[in-house]
PDB file of C-alpha atoms and ligand atoms in Angstrom:
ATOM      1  CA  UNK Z   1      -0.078  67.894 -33.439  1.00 87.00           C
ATOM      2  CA  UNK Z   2      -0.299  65.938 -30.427  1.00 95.00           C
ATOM      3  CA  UNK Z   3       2.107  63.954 -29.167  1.00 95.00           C
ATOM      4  CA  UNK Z   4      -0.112  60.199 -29.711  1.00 98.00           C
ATOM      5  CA  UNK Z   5      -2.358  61.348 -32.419  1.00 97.00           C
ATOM      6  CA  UNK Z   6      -3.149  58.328 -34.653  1.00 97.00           C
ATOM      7  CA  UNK Z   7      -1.206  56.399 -32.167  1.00 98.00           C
ATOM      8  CA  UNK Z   8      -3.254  53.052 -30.124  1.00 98.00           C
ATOM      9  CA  UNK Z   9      -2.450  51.899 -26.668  1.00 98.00           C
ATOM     10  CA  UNK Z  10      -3.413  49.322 -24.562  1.00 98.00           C
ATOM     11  CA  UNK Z  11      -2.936  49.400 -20.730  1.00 98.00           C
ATOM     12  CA  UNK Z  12      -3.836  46.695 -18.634  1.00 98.00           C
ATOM     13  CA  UNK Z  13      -5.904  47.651 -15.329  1.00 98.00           C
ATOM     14  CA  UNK Z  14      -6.044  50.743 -17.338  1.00 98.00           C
ATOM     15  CA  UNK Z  15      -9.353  51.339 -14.800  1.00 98.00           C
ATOM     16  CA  UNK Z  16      -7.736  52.533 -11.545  1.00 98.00           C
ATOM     17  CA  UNK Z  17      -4.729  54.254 -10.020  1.00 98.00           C
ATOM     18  CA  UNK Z  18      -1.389  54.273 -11.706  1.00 98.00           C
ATOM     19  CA  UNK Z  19      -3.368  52.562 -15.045  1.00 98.00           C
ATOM     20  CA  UNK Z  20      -6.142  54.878 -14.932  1.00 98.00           C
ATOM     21  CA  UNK Z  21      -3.854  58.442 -14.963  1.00 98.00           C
ATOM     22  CA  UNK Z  22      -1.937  56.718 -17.612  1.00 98.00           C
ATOM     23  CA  UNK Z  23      -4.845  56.107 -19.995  1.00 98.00           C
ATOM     24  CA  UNK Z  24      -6.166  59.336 -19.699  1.00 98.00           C
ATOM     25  CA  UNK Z  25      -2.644  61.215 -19.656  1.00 98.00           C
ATOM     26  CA  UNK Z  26      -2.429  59.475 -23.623  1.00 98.00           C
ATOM     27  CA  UNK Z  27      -5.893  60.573 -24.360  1.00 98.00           C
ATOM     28  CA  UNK Z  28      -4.944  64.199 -23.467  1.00 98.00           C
ATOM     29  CA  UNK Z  29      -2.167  63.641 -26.075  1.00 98.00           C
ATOM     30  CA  UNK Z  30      -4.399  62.326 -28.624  1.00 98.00           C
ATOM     31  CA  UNK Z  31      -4.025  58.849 -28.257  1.00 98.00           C
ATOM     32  CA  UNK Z  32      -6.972  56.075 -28.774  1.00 98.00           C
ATOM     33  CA  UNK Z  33      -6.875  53.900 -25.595  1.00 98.00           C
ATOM     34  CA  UNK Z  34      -7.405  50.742 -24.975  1.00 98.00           C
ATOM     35  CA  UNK Z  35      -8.199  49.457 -20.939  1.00 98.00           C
ATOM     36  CA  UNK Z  36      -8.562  45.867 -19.419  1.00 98.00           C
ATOM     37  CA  UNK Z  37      -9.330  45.191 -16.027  1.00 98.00           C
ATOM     38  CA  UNK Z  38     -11.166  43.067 -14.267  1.00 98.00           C
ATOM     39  CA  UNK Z  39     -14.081  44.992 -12.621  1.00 98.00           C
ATOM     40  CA  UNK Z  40     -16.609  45.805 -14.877  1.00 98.00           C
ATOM     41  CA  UNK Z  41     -18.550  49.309 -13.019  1.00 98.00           C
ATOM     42  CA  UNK Z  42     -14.570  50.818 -12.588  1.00 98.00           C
ATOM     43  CA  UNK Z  43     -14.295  49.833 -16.478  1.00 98.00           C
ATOM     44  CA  UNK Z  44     -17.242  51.487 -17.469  1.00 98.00           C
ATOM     45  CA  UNK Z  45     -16.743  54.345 -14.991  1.00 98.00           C
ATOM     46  CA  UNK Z  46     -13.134  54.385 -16.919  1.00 98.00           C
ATOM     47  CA  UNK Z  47     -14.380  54.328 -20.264  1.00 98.00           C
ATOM     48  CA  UNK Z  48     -16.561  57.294 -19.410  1.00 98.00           C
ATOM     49  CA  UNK Z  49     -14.054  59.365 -18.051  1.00 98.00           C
ATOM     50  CA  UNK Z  50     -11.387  58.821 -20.927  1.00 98.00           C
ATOM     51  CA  UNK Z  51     -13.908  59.022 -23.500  1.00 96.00           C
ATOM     52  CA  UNK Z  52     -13.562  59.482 -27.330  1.00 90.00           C
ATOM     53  CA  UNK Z  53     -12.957  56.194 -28.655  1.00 93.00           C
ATOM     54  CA  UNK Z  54     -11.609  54.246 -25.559  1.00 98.00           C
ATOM     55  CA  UNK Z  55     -12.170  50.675 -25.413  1.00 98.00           C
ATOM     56  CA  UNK Z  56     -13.091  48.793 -22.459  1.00 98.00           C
ATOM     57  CA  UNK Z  57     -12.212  45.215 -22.155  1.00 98.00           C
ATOM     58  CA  UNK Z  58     -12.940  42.635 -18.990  1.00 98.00           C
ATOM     59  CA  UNK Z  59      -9.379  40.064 -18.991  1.00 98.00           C
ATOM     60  CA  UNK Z  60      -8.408  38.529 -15.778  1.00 98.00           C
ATOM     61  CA  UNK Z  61      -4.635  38.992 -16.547  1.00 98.00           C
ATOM     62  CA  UNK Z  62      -4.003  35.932 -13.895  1.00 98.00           C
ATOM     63  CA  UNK Z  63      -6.238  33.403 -15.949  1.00 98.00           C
ATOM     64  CA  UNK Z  64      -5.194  30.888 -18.247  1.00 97.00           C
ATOM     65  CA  UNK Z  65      -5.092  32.043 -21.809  1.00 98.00           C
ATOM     66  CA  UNK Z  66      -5.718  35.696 -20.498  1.00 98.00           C
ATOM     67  CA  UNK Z  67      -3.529  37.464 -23.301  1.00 98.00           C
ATOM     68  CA  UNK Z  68      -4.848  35.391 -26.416  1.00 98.00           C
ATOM     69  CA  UNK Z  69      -8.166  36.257 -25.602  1.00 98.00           C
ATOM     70  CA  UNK Z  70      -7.144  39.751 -25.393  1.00 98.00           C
ATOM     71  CA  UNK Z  71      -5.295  39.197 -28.908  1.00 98.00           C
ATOM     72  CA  UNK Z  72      -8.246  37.873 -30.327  1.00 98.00           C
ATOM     73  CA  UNK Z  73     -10.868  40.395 -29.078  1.00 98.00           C
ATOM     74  CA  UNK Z  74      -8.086  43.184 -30.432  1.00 98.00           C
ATOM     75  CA  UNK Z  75      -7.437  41.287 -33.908  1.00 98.00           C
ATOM     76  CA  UNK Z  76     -11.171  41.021 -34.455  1.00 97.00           C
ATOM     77  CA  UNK Z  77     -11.470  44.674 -34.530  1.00 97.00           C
ATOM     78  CA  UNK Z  78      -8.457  45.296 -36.602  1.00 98.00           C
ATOM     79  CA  UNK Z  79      -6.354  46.645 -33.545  1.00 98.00           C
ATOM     80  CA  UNK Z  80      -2.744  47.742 -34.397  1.00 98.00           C
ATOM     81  CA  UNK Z  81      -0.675  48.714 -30.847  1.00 98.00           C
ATOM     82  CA  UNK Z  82       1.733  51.347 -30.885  1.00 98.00           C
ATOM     83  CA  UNK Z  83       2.201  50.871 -27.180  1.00 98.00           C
ATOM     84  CA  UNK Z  84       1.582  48.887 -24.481  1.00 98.00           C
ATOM     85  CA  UNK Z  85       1.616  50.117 -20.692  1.00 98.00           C
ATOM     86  CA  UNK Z  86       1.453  46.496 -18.907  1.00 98.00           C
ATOM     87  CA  UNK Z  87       0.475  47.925 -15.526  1.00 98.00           C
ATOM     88  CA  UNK Z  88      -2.091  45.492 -14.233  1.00 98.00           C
ATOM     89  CA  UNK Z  89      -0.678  43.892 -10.783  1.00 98.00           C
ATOM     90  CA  UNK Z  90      -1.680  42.591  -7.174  1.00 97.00           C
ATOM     91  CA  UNK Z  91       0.066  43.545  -4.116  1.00 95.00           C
ATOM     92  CA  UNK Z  92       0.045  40.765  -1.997  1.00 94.00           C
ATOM     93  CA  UNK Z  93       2.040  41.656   1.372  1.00 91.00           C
ATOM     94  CA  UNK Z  94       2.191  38.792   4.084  1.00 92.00           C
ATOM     95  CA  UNK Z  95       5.104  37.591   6.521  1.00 94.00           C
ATOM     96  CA  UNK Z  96       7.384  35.462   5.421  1.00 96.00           C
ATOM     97  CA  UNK Z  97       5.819  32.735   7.516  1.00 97.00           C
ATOM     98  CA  UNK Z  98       2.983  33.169   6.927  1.00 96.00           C
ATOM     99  CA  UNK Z  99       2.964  33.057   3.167  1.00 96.00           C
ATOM    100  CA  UNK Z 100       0.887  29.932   1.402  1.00 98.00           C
ATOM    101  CA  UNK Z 101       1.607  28.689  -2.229  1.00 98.00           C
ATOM    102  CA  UNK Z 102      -1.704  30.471  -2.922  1.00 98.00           C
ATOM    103  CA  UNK Z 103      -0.994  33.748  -2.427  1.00 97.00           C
ATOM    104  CA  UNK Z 104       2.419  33.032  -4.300  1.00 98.00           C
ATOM    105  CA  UNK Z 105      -0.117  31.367  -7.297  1.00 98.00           C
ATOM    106  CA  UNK Z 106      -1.811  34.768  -7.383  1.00 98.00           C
ATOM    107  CA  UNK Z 107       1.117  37.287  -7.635  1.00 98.00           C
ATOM    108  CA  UNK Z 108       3.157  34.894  -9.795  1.00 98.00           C
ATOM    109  CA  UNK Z 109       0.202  34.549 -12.028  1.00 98.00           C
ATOM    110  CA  UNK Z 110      -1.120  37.515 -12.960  1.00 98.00           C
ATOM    111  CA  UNK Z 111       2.684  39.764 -12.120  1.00 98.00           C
ATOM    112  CA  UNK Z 112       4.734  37.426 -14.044  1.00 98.00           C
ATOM    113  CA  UNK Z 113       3.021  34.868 -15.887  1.00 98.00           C
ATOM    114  CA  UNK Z 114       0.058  36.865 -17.079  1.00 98.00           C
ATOM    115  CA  UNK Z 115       2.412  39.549 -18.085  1.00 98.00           C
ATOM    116  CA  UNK Z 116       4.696  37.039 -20.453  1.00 98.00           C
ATOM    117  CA  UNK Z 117       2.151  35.478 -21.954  1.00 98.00           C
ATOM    118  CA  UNK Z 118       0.150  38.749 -22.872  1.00 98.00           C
ATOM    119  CA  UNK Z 119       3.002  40.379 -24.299  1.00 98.00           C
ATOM    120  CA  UNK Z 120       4.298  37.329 -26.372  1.00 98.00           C
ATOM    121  CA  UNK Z 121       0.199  36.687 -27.733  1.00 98.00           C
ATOM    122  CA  UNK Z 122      -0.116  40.646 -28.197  1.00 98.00           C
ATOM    123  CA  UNK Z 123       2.990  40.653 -30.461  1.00 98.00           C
ATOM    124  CA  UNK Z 124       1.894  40.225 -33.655  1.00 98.00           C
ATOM    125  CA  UNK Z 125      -0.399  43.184 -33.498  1.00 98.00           C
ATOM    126  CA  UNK Z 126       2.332  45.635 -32.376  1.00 98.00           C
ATOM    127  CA  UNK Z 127       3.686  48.497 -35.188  1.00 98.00           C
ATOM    128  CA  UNK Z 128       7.165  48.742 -35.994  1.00 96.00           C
ATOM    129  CA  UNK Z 129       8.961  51.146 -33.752  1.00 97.00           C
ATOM    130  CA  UNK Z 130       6.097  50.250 -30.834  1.00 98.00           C
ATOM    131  CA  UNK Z 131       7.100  50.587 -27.222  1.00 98.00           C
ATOM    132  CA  UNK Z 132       6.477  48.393 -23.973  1.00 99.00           C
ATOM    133  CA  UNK Z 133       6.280  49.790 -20.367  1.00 99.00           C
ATOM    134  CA  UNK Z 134       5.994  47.177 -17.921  1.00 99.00           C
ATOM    135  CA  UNK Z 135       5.366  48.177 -13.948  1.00 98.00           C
ATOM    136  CA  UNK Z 136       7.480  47.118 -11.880  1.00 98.00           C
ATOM    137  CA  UNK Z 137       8.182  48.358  -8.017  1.00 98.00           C
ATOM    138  CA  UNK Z 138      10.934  49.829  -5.923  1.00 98.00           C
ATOM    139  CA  UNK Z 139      10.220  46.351  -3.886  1.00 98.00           C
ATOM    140  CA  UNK Z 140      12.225  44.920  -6.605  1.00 98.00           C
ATOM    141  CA  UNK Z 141      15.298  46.891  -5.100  1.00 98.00           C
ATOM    142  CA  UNK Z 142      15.077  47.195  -1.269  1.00 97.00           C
ATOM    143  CA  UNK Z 143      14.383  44.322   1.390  1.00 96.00           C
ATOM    144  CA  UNK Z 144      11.111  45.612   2.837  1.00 93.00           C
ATOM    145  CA  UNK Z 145       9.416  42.800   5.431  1.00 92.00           C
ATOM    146  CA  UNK Z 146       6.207  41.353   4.031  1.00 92.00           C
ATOM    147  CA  UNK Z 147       7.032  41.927   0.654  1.00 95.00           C
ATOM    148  CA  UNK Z 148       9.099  38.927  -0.518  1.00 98.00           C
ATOM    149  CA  UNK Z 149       6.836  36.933  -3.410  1.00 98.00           C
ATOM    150  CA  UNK Z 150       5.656  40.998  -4.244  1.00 97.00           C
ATOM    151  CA  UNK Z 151       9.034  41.826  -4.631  1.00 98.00           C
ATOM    152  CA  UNK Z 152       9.975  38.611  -6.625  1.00 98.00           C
ATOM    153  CA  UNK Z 153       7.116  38.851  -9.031  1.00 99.00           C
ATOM    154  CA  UNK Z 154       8.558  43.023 -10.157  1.00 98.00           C
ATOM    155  CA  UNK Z 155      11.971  41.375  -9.955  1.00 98.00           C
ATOM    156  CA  UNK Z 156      11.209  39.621 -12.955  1.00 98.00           C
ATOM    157  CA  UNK Z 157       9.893  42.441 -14.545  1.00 98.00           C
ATOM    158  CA  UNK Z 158      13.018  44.020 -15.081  1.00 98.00           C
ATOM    159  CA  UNK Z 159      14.486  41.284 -16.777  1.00 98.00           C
ATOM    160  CA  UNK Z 160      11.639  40.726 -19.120  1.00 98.00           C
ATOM    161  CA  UNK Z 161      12.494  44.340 -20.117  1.00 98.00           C
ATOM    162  CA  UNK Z 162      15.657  43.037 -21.089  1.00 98.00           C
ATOM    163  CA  UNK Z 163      15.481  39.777 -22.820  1.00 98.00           C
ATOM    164  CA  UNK Z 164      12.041  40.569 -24.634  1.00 98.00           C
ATOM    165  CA  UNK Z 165      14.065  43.968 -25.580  1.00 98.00           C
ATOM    166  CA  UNK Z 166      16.387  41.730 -27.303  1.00 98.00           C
ATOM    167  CA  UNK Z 167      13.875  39.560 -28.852  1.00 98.00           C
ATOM    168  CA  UNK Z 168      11.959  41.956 -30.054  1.00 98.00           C
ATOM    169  CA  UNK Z 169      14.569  44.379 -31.512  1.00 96.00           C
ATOM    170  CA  UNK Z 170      14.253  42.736 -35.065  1.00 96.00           C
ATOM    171  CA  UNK Z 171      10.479  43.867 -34.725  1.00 96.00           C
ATOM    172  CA  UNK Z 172      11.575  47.363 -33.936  1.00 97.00           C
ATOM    173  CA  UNK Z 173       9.688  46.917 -30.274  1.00 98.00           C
ATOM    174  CA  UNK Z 174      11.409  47.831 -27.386  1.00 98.00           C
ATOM    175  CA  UNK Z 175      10.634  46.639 -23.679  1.00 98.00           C
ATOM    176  CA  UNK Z 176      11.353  49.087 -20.750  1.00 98.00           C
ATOM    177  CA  UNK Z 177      10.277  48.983 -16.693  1.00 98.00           C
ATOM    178  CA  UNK Z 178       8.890  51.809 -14.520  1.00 99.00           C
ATOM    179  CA  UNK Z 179      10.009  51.176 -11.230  1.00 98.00           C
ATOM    180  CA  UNK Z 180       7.326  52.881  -8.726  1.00 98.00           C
ATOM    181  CA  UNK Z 181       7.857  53.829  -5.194  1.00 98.00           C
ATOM    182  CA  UNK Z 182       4.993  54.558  -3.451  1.00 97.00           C
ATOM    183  CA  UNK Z 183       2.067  56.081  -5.454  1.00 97.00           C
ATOM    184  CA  UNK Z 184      -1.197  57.189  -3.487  1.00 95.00           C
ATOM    185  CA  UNK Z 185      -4.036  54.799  -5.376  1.00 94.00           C
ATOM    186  CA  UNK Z 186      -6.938  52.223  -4.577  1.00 91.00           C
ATOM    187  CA  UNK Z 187      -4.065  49.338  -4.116  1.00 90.00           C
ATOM    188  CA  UNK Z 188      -3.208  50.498  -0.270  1.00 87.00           C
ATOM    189  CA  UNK Z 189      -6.836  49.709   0.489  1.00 85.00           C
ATOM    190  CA  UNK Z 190      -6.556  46.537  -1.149  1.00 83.00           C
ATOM    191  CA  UNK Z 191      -3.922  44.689   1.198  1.00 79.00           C
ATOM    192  CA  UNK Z 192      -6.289  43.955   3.756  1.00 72.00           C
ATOM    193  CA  UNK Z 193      -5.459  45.736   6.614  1.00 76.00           C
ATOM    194  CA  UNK Z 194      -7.039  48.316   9.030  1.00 82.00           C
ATOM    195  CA  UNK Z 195      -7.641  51.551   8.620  1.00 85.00           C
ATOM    196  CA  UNK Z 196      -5.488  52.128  11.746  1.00 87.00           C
ATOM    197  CA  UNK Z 197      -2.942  49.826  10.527  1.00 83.00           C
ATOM    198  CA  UNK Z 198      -2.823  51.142   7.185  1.00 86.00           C
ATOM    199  CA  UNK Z 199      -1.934  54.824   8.506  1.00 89.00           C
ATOM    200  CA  UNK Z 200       0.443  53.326  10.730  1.00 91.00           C
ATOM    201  CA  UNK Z 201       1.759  51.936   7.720  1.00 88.00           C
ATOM    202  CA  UNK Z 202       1.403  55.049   5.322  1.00 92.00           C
ATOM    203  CA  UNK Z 203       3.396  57.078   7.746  1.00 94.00           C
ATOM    204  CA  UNK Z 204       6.656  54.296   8.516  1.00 93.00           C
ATOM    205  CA  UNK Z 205       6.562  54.415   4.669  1.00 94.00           C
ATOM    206  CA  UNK Z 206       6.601  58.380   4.180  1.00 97.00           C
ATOM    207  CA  UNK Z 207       9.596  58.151   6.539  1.00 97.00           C
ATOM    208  CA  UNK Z 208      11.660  56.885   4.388  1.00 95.00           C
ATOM    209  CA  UNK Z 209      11.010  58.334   1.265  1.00 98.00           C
ATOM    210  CA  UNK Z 210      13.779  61.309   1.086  1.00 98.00           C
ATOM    211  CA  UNK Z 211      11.082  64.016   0.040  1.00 98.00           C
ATOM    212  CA  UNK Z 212       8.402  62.954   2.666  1.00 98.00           C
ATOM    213  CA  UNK Z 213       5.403  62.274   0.740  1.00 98.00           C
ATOM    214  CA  UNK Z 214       4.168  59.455  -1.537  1.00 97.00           C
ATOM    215  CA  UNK Z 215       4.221  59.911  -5.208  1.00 98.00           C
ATOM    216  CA  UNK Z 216       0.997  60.425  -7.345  1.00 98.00           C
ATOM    217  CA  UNK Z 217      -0.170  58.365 -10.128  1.00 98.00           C
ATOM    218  CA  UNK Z 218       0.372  61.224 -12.617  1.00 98.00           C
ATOM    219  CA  UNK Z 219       4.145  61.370 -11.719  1.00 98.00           C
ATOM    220  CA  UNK Z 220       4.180  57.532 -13.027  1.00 98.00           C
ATOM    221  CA  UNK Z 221       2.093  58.290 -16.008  1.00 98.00           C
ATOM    222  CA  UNK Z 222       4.390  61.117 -17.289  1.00 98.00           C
ATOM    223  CA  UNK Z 223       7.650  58.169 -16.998  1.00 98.00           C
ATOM    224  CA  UNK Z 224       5.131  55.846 -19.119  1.00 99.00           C
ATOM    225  CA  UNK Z 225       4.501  58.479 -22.112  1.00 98.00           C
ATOM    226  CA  UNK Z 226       7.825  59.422 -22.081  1.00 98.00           C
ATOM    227  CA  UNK Z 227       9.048  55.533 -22.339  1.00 98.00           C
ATOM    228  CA  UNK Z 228       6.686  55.262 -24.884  1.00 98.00           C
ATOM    229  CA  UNK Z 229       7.490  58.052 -27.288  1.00 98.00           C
ATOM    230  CA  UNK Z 230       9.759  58.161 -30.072  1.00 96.00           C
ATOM    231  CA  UNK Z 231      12.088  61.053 -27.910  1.00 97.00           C
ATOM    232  CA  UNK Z 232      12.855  58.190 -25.642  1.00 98.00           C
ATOM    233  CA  UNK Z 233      13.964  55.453 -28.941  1.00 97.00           C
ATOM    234  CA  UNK Z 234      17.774  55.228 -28.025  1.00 98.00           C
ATOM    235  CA  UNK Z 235      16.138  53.888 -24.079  1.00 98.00           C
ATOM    236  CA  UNK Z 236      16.243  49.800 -24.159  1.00 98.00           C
ATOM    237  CA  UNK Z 237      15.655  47.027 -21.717  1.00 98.00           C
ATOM    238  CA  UNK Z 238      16.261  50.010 -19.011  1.00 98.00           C
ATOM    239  CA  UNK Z 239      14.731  50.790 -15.612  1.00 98.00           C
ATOM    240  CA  UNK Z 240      13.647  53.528 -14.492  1.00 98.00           C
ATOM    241  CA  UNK Z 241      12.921  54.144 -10.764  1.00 98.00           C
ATOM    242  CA  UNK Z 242      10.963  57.017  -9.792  1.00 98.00           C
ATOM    243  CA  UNK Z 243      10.568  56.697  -6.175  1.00 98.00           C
ATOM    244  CA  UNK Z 244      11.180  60.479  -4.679  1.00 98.00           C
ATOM    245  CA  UNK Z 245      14.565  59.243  -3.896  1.00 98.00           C
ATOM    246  CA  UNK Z 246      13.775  56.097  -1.613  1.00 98.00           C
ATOM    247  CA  UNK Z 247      16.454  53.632  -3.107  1.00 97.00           C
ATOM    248  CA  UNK Z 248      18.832  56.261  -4.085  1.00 97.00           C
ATOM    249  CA  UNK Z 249      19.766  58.950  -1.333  1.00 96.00           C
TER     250      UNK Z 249
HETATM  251  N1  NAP G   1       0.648  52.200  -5.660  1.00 63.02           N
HETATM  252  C1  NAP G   1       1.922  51.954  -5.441  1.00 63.02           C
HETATM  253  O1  NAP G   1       2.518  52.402  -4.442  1.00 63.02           O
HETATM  254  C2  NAP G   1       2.704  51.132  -6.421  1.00 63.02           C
HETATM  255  C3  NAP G   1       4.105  51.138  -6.331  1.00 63.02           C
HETATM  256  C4  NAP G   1       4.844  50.378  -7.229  1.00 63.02           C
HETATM  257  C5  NAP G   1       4.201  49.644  -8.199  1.00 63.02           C
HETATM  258  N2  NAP G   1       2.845  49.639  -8.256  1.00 63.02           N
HETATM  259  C6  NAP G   1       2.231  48.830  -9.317  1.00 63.02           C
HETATM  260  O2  NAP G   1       1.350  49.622 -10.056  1.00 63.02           O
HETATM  261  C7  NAP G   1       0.377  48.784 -10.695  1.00 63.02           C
HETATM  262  C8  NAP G   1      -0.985  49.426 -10.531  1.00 63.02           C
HETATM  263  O3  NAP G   1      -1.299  49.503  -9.171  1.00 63.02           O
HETATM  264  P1  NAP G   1      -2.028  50.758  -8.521  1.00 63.02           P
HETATM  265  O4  NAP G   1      -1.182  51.241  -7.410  1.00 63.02           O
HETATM  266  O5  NAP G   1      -2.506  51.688  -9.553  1.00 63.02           O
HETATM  267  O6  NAP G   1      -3.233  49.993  -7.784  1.00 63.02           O
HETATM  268  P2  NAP G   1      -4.781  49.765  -8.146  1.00 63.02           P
HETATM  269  O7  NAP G   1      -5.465  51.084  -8.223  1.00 63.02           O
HETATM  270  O8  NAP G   1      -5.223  48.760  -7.158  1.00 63.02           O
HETATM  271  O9  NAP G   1      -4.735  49.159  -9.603  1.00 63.02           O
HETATM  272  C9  NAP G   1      -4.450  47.821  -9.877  1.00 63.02           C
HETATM  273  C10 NAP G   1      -4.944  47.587 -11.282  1.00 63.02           C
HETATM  274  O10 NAP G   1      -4.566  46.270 -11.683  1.00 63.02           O
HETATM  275  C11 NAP G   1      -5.729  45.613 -12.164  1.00 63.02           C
HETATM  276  N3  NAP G   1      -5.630  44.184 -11.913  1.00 63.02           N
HETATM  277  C12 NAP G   1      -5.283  43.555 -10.778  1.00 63.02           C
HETATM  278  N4  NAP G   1      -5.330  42.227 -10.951  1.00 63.02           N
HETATM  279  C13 NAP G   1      -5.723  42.018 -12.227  1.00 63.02           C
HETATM  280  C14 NAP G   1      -5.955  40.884 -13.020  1.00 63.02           C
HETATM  281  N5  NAP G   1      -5.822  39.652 -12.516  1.00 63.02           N
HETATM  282  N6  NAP G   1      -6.338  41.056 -14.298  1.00 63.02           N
HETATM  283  C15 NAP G   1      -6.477  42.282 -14.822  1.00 63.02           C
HETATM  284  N7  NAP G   1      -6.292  43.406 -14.131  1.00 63.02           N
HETATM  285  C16 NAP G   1      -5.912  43.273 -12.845  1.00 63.02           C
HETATM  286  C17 NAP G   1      -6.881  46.223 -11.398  1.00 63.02           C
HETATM  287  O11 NAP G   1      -8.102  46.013 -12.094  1.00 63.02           O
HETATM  288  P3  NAP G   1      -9.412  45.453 -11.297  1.00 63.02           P
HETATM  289  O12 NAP G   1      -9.680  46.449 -10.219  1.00 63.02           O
HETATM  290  O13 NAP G   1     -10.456  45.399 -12.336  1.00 63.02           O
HETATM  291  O14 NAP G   1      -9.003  44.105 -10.772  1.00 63.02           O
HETATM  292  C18 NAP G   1      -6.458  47.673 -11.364  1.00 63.02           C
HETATM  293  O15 NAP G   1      -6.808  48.316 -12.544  1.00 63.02           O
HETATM  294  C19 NAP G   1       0.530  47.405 -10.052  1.00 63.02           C
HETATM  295  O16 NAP G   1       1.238  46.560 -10.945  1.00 63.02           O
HETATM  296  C20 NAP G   1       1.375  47.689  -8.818  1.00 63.02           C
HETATM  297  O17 NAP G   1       2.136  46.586  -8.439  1.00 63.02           O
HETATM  298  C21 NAP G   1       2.085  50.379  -7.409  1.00 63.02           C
END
C-alpha cells in the first residue's frame, strides 16, 4: 500500500516549483491532490500532469476572504484534508530604501495573512491526526540585503508552526515549517531582474551554499511528505531547514 492512499491534500500554488514537485511527489504515493494557484493555463497544465483525481482551484491567497472561499468550494464537495502543504508565497526582494508599504502589503498579505486565515477557515475540514507544512525560507535565519519584509513574512511562519501546533493539538493537527534554501524554480525569474543580473546573482548565491549548487524542488518535496506522514507524528511546531548547509556550516 502506498504511503497516501485514501489520504487528501491540499497545496497551495500547488502549480509551479517547490508546490508543483510536491503535488505530484503525493500522487506517486497515492494521494488525491488538491492545487490552488492563481494562474489558470499553469493550473490546468498542473492538473494534467498530476492527473487521476487532482483538483484544480483558482484562490488568490493575498485576497480578502481567500481561505473561506477555498473552505467553501472544498466543503461543497465533501472535502476531508489529511494534509495541507501551505506553500504558496511571493518573493519580493528590494533595498531597504527603497521598499514602499506596497510591496510590504503584498508579501505580508498573501505570506502571512493569507496563510493564517486559510489555515484557521480550512480547519474544520481537517481529519484527526492531519498534518500542516507551511514554507518558510532560510531568509528567516540569515541577514541577506534586499530581503528584509521577505524575510519577515517566513519569520512568522515559524511561529505559526508553533502556536497553531498548540492550538490545534486537541484536534490531533499538528503545524510544522520547511525552511528552504535555495531551490532552482520559476520564482528566480519572478523578482524582476535581468537575465545578467540574475546569473550574477545565482552564482554570489551558489557561493555560499557549503555544497555549491542550489537545491531542487524534489529535495523540498521529500521534507513535506515526510512532515506529513504518520512516521514523522512525535515532530511538532518544529523547523526544519534544508538548505545544503547554508545556515549551518
Ligand atoms: N525557490 C526558492 O529558492 C525558495 C526558497 C525558500 C522558500 N521558497 C518558498 O517556496 C514557495 C514556492 O516558491 P517556488 O520557489 O516554488 O516559486 P514559484 O515557482 O514562483 O511558485 C510560487 C507559487 O506560489 C503561488 N502564488 C504566489 N502568490 C500567490 C497568491 N497570491 N495566491 C495563490 N498562489 C500564489 C504561485 O501561483 P501562481 O503562479 O498561480 O501565482 C506559484 O504556484 C514560496 O513560498 C517561496 O517563498 C522558495
Amino acid at each position: 500500500m502506498k504511503r497516501f492512499e485514501n489520504k487528501t491534500i491540499l497545496v497551495t500554488g500547488g502549480n509551479s516549483g517547490i508546490g508543483l514537485s510536491t503535488a505530484l511527489a503525493f500522487a506517486r504515493e497515492g494521494a488525491r491532490v488538491i492545487i490552488t494557484g492563481r494562474d489558470q493555463a499553469t493550473l490546468d497544465a498542473a492538473r494534467e500532469q498530476i492527473g487521476g483525481a487532482t483538483l484544480a482551484l483558482r484562490n488568490d491567497q493575498g485576497a480578502p476572504g481567500a481561505g473561506q472561499t477555498l473552505a467553501a468550494q472544498l466543503s461543497e464537495r465533501g472535502v476531508r484534508l489529511d494534509a495541507l502543504f501551505l506553500n504558496a508565497g511571493v518573493a519580493k526582494f528590494a533595498p531597504f530604501e527603497q521598499i514602499d508599504e506596497a510591496l510590504w502589503d503584498d508579501t505580508f498579505n498573501v505570506n502571512v495573512k493569507g496563510a493564517y486565515f486559510t489555515i484557521q477557515a480550512l480547519t474544520p475540514l481537517f481529519n484527526p491526526g492531519a498534518a500542516i507544512v507551511l514554507n518558510g525560507s532560510v531568509n528567516a535565519r540569515i541577514g541577506m540585503p534586499a530581503s528584509s519584509v521577505y524575510a519577515a513574512s517566513k519569520a512568522a511562519l515559524i511561529t505559526f508552526a508553533k502556536t497553531l501546533s498548540a492550538e490545534l493539538l486537541p484536534r490531533g493537527v499538528r503545524v510544522n515549517v520547511v525552511s528552504p534554501g535555495p531551490v532552482t524554480t520559476p520564482l528566480y525569474g519572478r523578482l524582476g531582474l535581468a537575465p545578467a543580473d540574475l546569473t550574477g546573482m545565482a552564482a554570489a548565491i551558489t557561493e555560499q551554499i557549503p555544497l555549491k549548487r542550489f537545491g531542487t524542488p524534489e529535495e523540498i518535496a521529500g521534507a513535506v511528505l515526510y512532515l506529513s506522514a504518520p512516521e514523522s507524528a512525535f515532530i511538532v511546531g518544529t523547523e526544519l531547514i534544508i538548505d545544503g548547509g547554508m545556515t549551518q556550516l
